[in-house]
Each structure stands twice: as C-alpha cells, then as structure tokens.
CSV table of C-alpha atoms and ligand atoms in Angstrom, one decimal:
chain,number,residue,atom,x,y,z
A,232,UNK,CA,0.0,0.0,0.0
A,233,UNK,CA,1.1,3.2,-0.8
A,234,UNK,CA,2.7,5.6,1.3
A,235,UNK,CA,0.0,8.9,1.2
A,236,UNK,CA,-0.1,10.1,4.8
A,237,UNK,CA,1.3,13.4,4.7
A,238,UNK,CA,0.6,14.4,0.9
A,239,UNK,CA,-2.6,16.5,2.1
A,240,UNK,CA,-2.0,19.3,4.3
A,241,UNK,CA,-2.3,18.6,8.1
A,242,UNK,CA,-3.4,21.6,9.9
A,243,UNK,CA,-1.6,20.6,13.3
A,244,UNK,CA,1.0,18.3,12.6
A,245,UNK,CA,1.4,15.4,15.4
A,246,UNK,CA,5.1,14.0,16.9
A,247,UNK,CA,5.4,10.7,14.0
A,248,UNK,CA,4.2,7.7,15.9
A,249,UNK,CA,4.7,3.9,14.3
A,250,UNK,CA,0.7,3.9,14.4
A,251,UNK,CA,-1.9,1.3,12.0
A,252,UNK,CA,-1.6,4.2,9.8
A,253,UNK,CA,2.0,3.9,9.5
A,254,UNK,CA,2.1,-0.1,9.7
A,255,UNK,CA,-0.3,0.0,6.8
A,256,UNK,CA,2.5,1.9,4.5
A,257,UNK,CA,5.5,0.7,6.0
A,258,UNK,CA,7.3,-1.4,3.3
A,259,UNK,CA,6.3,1.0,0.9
A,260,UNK,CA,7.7,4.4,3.2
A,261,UNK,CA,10.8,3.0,4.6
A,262,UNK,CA,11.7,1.7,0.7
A,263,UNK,CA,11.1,5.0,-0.8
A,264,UNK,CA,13.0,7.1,2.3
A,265,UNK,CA,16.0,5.3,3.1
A,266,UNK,CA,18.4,4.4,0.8
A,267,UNK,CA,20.4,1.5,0.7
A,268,UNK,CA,17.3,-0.5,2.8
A,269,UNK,CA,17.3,-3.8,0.8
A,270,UNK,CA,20.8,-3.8,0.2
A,271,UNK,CA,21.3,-3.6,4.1
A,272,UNK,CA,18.9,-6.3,4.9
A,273,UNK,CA,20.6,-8.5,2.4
A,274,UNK,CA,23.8,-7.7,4.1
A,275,UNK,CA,22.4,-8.4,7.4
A,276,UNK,CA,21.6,-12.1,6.0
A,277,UNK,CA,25.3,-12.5,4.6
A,278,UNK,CA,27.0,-11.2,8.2
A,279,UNK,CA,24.1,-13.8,10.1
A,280,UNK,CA,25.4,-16.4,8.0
A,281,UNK,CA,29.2,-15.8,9.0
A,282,UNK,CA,28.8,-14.3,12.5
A,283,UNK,CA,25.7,-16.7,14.0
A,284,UNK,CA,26.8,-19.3,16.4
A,285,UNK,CA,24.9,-22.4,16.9
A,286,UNK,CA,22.4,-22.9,19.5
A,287,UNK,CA,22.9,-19.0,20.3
A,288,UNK,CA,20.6,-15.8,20.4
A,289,UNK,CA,19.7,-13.3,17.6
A,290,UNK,CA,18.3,-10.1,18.4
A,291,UNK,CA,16.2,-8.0,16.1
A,292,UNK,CA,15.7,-4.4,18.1
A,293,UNK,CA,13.1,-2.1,17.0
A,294,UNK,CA,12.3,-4.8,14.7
A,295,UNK,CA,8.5,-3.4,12.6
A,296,UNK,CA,7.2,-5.4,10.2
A,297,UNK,CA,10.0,-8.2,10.9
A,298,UNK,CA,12.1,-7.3,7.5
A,299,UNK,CA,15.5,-8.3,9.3
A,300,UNK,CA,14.4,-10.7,11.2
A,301,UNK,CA,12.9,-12.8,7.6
A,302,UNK,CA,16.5,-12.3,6.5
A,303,UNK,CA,17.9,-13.2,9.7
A,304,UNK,CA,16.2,-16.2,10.2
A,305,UNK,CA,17.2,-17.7,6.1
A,306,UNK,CA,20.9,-17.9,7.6
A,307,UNK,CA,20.8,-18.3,11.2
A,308,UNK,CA,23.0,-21.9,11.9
A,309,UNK,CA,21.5,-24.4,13.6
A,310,UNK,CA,19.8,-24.4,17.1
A,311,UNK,CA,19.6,-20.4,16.7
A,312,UNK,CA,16.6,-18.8,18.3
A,313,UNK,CA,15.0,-14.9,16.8
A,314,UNK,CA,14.5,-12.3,19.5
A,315,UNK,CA,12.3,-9.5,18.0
A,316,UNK,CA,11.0,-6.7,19.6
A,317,UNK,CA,8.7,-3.2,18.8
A,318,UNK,CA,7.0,-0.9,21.7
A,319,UNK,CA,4.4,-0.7,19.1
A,320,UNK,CA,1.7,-3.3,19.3
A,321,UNK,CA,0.6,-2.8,16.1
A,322,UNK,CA,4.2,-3.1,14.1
A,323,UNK,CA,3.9,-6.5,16.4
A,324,UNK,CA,0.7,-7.7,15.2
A,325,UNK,CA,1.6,-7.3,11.6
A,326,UNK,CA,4.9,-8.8,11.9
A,327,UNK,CA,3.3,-11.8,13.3
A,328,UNK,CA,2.0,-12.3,10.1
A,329,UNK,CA,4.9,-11.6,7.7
A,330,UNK,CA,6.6,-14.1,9.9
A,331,UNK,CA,4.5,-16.9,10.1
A,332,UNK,CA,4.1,-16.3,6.4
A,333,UNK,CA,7.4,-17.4,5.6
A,334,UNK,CA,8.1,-21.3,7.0
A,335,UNK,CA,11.3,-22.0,8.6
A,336,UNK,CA,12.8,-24.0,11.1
A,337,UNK,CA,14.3,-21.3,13.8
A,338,UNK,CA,12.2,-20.0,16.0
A,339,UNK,CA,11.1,-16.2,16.2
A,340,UNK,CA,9.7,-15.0,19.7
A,341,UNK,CA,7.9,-11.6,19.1
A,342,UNK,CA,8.1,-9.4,22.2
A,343,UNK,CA,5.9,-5.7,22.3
A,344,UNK,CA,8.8,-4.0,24.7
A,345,UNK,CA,10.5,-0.9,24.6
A,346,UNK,CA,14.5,-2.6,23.7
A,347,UNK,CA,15.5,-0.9,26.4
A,348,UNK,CA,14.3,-3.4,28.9
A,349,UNK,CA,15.3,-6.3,27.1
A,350,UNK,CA,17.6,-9.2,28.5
A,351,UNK,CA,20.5,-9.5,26.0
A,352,UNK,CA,22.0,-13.0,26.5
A,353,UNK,CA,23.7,-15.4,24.5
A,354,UNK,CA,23.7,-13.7,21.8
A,355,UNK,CA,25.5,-13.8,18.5
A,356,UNK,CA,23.8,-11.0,16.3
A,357,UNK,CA,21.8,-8.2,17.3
A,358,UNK,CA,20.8,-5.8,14.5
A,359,UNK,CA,19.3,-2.4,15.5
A,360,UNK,CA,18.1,-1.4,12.3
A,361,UNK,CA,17.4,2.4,12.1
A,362,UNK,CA,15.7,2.1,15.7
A,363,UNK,CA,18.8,3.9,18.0
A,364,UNK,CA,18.0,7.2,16.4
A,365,UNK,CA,14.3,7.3,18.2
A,366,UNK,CA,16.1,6.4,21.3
A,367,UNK,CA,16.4,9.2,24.2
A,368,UNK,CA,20.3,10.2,23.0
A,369,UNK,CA,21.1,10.4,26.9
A,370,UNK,CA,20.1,6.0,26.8
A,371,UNK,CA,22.0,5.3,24.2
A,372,UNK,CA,25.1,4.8,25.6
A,373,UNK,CA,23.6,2.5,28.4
A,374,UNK,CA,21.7,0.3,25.4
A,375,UNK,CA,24.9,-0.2,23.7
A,376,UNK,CA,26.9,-1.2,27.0
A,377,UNK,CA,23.8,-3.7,27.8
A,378,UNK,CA,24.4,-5.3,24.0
A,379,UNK,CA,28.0,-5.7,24.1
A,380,UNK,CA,28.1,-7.6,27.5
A,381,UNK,CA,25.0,-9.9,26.4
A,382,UNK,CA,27.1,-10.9,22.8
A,383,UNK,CA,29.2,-13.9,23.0
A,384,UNK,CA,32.9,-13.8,22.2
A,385,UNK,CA,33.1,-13.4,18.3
A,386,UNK,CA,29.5,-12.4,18.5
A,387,UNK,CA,28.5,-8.8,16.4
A,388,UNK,CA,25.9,-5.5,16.4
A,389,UNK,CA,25.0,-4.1,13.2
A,390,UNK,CA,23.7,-0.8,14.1
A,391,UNK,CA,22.0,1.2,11.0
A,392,UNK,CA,21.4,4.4,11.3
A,393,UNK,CA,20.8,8.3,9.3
A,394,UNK,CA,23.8,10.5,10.7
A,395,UNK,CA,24.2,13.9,9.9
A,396,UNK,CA,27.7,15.3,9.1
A,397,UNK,CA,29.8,18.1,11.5
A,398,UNK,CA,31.0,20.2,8.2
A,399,UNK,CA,27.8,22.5,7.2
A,400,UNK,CA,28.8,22.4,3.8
A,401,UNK,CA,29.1,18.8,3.8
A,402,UNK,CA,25.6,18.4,5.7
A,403,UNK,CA,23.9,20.2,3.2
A,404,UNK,CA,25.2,18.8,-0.1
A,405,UNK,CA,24.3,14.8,1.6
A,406,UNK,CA,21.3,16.3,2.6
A,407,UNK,CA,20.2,17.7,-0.4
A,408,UNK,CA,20.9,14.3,-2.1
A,409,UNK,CA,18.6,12.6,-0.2
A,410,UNK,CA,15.9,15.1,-0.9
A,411,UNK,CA,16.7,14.3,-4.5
A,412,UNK,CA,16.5,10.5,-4.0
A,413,UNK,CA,13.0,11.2,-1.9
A,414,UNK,CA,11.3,12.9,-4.9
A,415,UNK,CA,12.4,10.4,-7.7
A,416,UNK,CA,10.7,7.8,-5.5
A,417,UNK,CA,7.6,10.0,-5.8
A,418,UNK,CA,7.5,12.1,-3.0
A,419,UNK,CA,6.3,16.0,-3.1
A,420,UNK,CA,7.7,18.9,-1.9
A,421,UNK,CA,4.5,19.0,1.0
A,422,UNK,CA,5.2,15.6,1.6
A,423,UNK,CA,8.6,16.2,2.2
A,424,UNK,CA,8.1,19.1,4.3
A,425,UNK,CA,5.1,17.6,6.4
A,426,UNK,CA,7.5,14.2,7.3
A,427,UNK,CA,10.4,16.2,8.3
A,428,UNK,CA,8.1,18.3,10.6
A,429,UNK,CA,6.5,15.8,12.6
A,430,UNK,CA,10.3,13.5,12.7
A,431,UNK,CA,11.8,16.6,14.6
A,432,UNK,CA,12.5,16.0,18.1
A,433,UNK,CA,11.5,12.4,17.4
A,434,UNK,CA,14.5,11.3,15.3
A,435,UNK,CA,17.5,12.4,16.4
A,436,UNK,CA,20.9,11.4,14.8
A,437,UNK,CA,23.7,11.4,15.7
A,438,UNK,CA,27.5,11.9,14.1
A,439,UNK,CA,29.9,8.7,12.9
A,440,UNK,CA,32.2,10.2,15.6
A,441,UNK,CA,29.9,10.3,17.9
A,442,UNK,CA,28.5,6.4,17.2
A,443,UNK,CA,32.3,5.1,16.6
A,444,UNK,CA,32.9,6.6,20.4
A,445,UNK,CA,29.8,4.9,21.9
A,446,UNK,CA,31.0,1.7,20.5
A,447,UNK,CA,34.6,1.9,21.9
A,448,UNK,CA,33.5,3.1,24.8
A,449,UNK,CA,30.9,-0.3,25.3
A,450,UNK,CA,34.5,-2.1,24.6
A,451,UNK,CA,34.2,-3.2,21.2
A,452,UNK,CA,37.4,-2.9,20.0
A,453,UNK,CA,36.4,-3.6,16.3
A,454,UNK,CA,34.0,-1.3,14.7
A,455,UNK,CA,33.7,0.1,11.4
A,456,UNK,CA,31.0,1.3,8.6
A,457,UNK,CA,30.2,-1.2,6.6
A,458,UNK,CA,27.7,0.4,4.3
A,459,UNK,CA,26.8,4.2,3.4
A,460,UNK,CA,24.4,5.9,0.7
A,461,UNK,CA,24.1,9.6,1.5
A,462,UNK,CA,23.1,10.0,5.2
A,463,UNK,CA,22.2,6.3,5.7
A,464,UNK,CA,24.9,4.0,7.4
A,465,UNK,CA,25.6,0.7,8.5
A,466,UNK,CA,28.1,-0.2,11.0
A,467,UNK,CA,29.6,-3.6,12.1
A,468,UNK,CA,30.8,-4.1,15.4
A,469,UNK,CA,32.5,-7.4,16.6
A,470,UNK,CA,33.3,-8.6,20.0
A,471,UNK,CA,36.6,-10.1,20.5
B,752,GEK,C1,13.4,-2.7,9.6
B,752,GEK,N1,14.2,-2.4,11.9
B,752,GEK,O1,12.5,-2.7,8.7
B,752,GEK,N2,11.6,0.2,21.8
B,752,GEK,C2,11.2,-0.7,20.8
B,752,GEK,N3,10.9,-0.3,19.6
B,752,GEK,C3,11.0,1.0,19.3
B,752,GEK,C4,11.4,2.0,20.2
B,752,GEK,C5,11.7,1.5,21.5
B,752,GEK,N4,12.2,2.3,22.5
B,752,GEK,N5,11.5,3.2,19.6
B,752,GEK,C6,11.1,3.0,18.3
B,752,GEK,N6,10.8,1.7,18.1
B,752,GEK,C7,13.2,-2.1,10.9
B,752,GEK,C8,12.9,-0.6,10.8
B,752,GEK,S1,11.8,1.6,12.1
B,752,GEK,C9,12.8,2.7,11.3
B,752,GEK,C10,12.8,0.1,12.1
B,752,GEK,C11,12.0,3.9,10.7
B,752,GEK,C12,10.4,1.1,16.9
B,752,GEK,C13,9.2,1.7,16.1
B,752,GEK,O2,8.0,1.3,16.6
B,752,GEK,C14,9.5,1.3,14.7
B,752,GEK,O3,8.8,0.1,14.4
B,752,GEK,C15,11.0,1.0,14.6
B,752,GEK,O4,11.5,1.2,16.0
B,752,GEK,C16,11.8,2.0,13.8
B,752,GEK,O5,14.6,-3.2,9.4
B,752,GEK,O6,10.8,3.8,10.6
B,752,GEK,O7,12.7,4.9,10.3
C-alpha cells in the first residue's frame, strides 16, 4: 500500500508515531526514504550467515514489520533462536504475520517492549536497524553497553542508522541528495516538508564520531562502517 499520509496538508502536525496508519504503508515508506534498505537487509543475511553461532541468540531491536528478522532467520545456523521486539503493538501484530508467512525451522519469539528493557543473553547478532535514532540520546550509551556484554565472544551488532555530518557544507550537499532521491521515488515537496516536521525532536541522529565513540566506549574494540548511501549508514561491530 502506498505511502500517502502526509501528501494532504495537516493543519496541526502530530510528533510521527509507528501507528496502524504507518504499519499499513511501511514497506512502501521505509523503501522510498531510506536508501540502501534492501541492500542492508541482504547484508544483514550474509553477516548472520558468518557471524551466528549455533544454539545461540539473535536479536532484532526495533524490529516493525519483521524485514531483518525474515532475512535473519534464512541464515541463522542451527539451534539459533529470533528475539524480535517493537513498543508498538501494532508493528507487532503485523509482523506476526509476515513471519509466520514465511516457514522455517528457527524459531522467532515476538516481544511488544521498549529494547530498552530487554535481556540480551547469548547472543550472536543483534541488529538495531534504524531504531537507535528514536532512542532518548542520553540512553543510548547505556543500550549499547547492555548489548555488548549480552554478545558472545566473536559475537556482532549491526547498528543502522541516518547521521548527519559536523561540516555544514558537507551536511547540506548529503542532505540535499537525499531530498533528490526522496522525490524520484515520488515524494512532493509537502510531503517532504510535512515528514520532516513531525520526525523533529522524534528522530534524532547522531555523528559517525559520535556512534564510533559509543561503540569503543561499550568495549568493542572492532567497529567500522560497513555500508553508506548519503546520510544512511551501516556499522559492524565485533566482540573479540
Ligand atoms: C526494519 N528495523 O525494517 N523500543 C522498541 N521499539 C522502538 C522503540 C523503543 N524504544 N522506539 C522506536 N521503536 C526495521 C525498521 S523503524 C525505522 C525500524 C524507521 C520502533 C518503532 O515502533 C519502529 O517500528 C522502529 O522502531 C523503527 O529493518 O521507521 O525509520
């Protein structure tokens, strides 16, 4: 279904909530606003297949529809359980059903929960998936910590994410490229506008800086991007 919610003028726009109005569009929105979506996920498939362990933990946090966790779940080795989790009860409803669309023999346990109060344990992927940047950036830090000491040795976070950029020149031209790639996938200038006005104060990004230092500072002591288009990142982070 087609992504229309802000192309008629709102008279008082609303803070963006992941609402049934939102879990209707979904596929359709995040396709057409983040760049580099499907070649992530398909990345996120390739790292499960090298990185899961057997009989170990997956974690997909802030999780929707369930889109990583399906790709998760093709390569997971053997005796590998799903942990996916949404504060939003109707992203979790829906996902149900993608999910159990798709047969397969590891188990996915869907859990309505804010990530942050999550057990990590066991684990040998976790994948936040453009879900840290809706996260209070004064938690972050604490969410990160709780992830690296529930990974196994050898175990990895991939942590996607839309940064902004400390040079203003630099900010602007990314910027302005991902405008461009937002109206070739269909998207008006009100749309535009109307998206970016109800995301502010709701998503807030952060630098690469500033996400390389979180990282360290949990103790990974390997961390790197492993993807980019425009403002939208990927980063790999393996525990030793
Ligand atoms: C994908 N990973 O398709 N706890 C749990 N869930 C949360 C929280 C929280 N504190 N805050 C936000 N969410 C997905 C895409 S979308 C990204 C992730 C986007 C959830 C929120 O309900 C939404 O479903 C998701 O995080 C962010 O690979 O829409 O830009």
């Amino acid at each position: 279904m087609k992504d229309n919610i802000y192309a008629q003028p709102h008279e008082a726009l609303a803070a963006f909530q992941f609402d049934e109005s939102v879990v209707a569009v979904f596929p359709d929105m995040i396709q057409r606003s983040v760049p580099g979506y499907q070649t992530i996920l398909t990345g996120i498939g390739e790292l499960t297949e090298n990185f899961s362990q057997p009989n170990s933990k997956l974690y997909d946090l802030g999780c929707s529809l369930g889109a990583a966790t399906i790709t998760m779940r093709r390569k997971a080795k053997a005796g590998c359980e799903i942990i996916a989790v949404d504060n939003s009860s109707a992203m979790i409803e829906r996902a149900k059903e993608h999910i159990l669309a798709f047969h397969a023999d590891v188990p996915v346990e869907l859990l309505c929960e804010d990530i942050q109060n999550v057990t990590i344990e066991n684990a040998s992927v976790v994948v936040i998936n453009f879900t840290l940047q809706f996260i209070e950036p004064e938690d972050r830090q604490a969410l990160i910590d709780t992830i690296y000491q529930g990974l196994k040795p050898g175990g990895i976070l991939i942590l996607s994410e839309k940064i902004h950029f400390e040079q203003p020149a630099i900010q602007s031209a990314i910027e302005h490229l991902h405008l461009q790639f937002k109206r070739a996938n269909g998207y008006s200038e009100l749309e535009i506008g109307q998206k970016r006005a109800s995301l502010e104060n709701v998503l807030i990004s952060d630098t690469e800086t500033t996400h390389l230092d979180r990282l360290k500072t949990a103790g990974f002591d390997s961390a790197s991007i492993w993807f980019q288009a425009y403002n939208f990142v990927s980063f790999l982070a393996i525990k030793s």
